[in-house]
Amino acid sequence: MNIPSGRARYRPVIAALAVAVLAGAGAVAVGKAPALAAETTLRAAAAKAGLFFGVAASPGRLSSIVSQEFGQLTPENDMKPDTIATSSGGLRNTGNADTLVNYAQTNNMLVRGHTLVWHSQAGQLQGTSQATLNTFIGNALTRWGSRIAYWDVVNEALDDNNNGRRRTQWPHSLSRDANGDGDFFDAGDTDVIRNSFRRAKEVVQQNNLTTKLCINDYDVEGLTVSGGARNNKAQALYDIVRAYTQGTERLIDCVGFQAHFNDNPNSVITDDLQANIQRFADLGVEVHITELDIDDDLSNNDIGQGQANNYRKVVRACLNVAGCTGITVWGIADSESWRSSERGLLFTGGSGNYQKKAAYSAVLDELNKGRSGGNPSSPPVSPSISPSASVSPSTPTDPSPCSATVSLNSWTGGFVATVRVTAGSSSINSWRVTAGLPTGTAVTNHWSAERTGTSGTVQFANVGYNGPIAAGQFTEFGFQGTGAAAGTTLTCTAT
Ligand code: XIL
């Protein structure tokens, strides 16, 4: 797994955030037990748990609550191309964006730039070429430099209705699938996602920026959608992130789940949210909840405890994955939200005069429990990957065509397993991994493999794209389960 590089990459930003917040709030000494030192703002509680808690805003919303409660700021509209881009990829009208970046810097808040390449709110860039997009990417990245911790380089690349495909309209019309195999990852393909991240990475490297480069989308939050069908949009996003992090190029640093939860079957909060966050984190990228709001319809029009419990679930899922390093709500108060009728945020009121909702208290409480779910003896956690154990090396046949090892992220009653299949001294065309699970353990979900069985002996076989592995190279698949997976045995066979 590529955990070490991912961990190394996100540690500095969070460390800086924690220092900034502790200094700003004059708050609690590191190491105190949460029960004695419950923080009273979202910002401080999150920083103590080793993540940021942020908000989307515009200059007109910068009341004192913003810097008190939030450690991160996303311009809700003021960095979108329709506001700041010229038709040739230059910058214009950056005043509001500057105001927000300056405010964040003054108040030791992280900034997420939002967003560079998007089919919507594209303004004068609408329909333009990759070359002009690249010009804009360079101008925007260098305009604010490392003052922006995270940039959404590509937003909403994937189509709706759980069809697992990319959008076809501009800018995705710039992509070409040369061999018609349905993906855009082959040498002959043109991919606007890859090309935009390549340009962004080049600018980051040439200018020694610390800015991290993110891909962001909605309806990608769960492994499944309402009713239990696979979330094909999430899978498509996973395939993109894997393609551009596991090969020779590491183009993507972070993944944003917008998390605009509502009663659309593809937009509900499923129990496998945490497992989905986990599998992205296992690719070595940071995962963020970037635009959180929770429609009160999701709790039968209950903006009290029902909505509060939904917020709890989302915050807990992030806290339980070390690589989930930030949560951002999409506005302060319901009345000021882009979807005010859904009453999906943490405050009522408006215009700087805000009242906390039950959802606010639930989020604060959950953040105060920390990464471990509230073990009072655990120190504040700066992000680190939860213990991951390699169990049971494979039992290769002779000559060994392939081997399989598993890394586990476990919690009480459940786990996510990432299995690495490595080809031996010859290339292979297809593989099959037989897993012997301990008694009482069952598989509830899997990805990047076909599965037969749920408990006892469970077989995993390659899917179309990950069967061929060159000599000495590897691929990974994963599964989620209930029970404990330590003691699982693995056998790999191949053709
Ligand atoms: C929304 C803003 O909140 C609105 O004010 C604006 O009118 C439309 O855009 N996904 C995104 C955000 O990535 O940029 C969108 O923000 C919400 C959906």
mmCIF file of C-alpha atoms and ligand atoms in Angstrom, residues 56 75-77 80 114-115 118 120-121 152 155-156 216 218 258 260 290-291 330 336-339, ligand 1:
data_model
loop_
_atom_site.group_PDB
_atom_site.id
_atom_site.type_symbol
_atom_site.label_atom_id
_atom_site.label_comp_id
_atom_site.label_asym_id
_atom_site.label_seq_id
_atom_site.Cartn_x
_atom_site.Cartn_y
_atom_site.Cartn_z
ATOM 1 C CA ALA A 56 -17.986 28.045 2.574
ATOM 2 C CA PRO A 75 -14.982 30.736 -1.315
ATOM 3 C CA GLU A 76 -18.553 29.695 -2.138
ATOM 4 C CA ASN A 77 -18.499 31.425 -5.534
ATOM 5 C CA LYS A 80 -15.039 30.143 -9.829
ATOM 6 C CA HIS A 114 -12.761 26.245 -5.616
ATOM 7 C CA THR A 115 -12.627 25.473 -8.537
ATOM 8 C CA TRP A 118 -15.771 22.572 -14.112
ATOM 9 C CA SER A 120 -20.684 24.797 -14.584
ATOM 10 C CA GLN A 121 -20.094 28.469 -13.759
ATOM 11 C CA ASP A 152 -10.231 21.715 -6.423
ATOM 12 C CA ASN A 155 -14.994 19.479 -10.077
ATOM 13 C CA GLU A 156 -17.947 17.222 -10.898
ATOM 14 C CA ASN A 216 -14.211 16.859 -6.040
ATOM 15 C CA TYR A 218 -21.093 14.594 -5.351
ATOM 16 C CA GLN A 258 -19.213 17.147 -1.612
ATOM 17 C CA HIS A 260 -24.874 17.420 -0.300
ATOM 18 C CA THR A 290 -16.095 19.420 1.166
ATOM 19 C CA GLU A 291 -19.627 20.837 0.896
ATOM 20 C CA TRP A 330 -21.558 24.602 2.709
ATOM 21 C CA GLU A 336 -28.215 31.751 3.755
ATOM 22 C CA SER A 337 -27.715 28.329 2.169
ATOM 23 C CA TRP A 338 -27.811 27.694 -1.591
ATOM 24 C CA ARG A 339 -30.690 25.328 -0.751
HETATM 25 C C1 XIL B 1 -23.207 26.646 -5.473
HETATM 26 C C2 XIL B 1 -23.284 27.909 -4.629
HETATM 27 O O1 XIL B 1 -23.518 27.550 -3.310
HETATM 28 C C3 XIL B 1 -24.404 28.792 -5.138
HETATM 29 O O2 XIL B 1 -24.387 30.036 -4.462
HETATM 30 C C4 XIL B 1 -24.256 29.024 -6.638
HETATM 31 O O3 XIL B 1 -25.376 29.742 -7.096
HETATM 32 C C5 XIL B 1 -24.170 27.705 -7.372
HETATM 33 O O4 XIL B 1 -23.101 26.954 -6.848
HETATM 34 N N1 XIL B 1 -21.314 21.939 -6.070
HETATM 35 C C6 XIL B 1 -20.262 22.802 -6.055
HETATM 36 C C7 XIL B 1 -20.475 24.200 -5.560
HETATM 37 O O5 XIL B 1 -19.132 22.408 -6.319
HETATM 38 O O6 XIL B 1 -19.634 25.116 -6.214
HETATM 39 C C8 XIL B 1 -21.904 24.628 -5.710
HETATM 40 O O7 XIL B 1 -22.058 25.909 -5.087
HETATM 41 C C9 XIL B 1 -22.816 23.600 -5.102
HETATM 42 C C10 XIL B 1 -22.681 22.260 -5.775
#
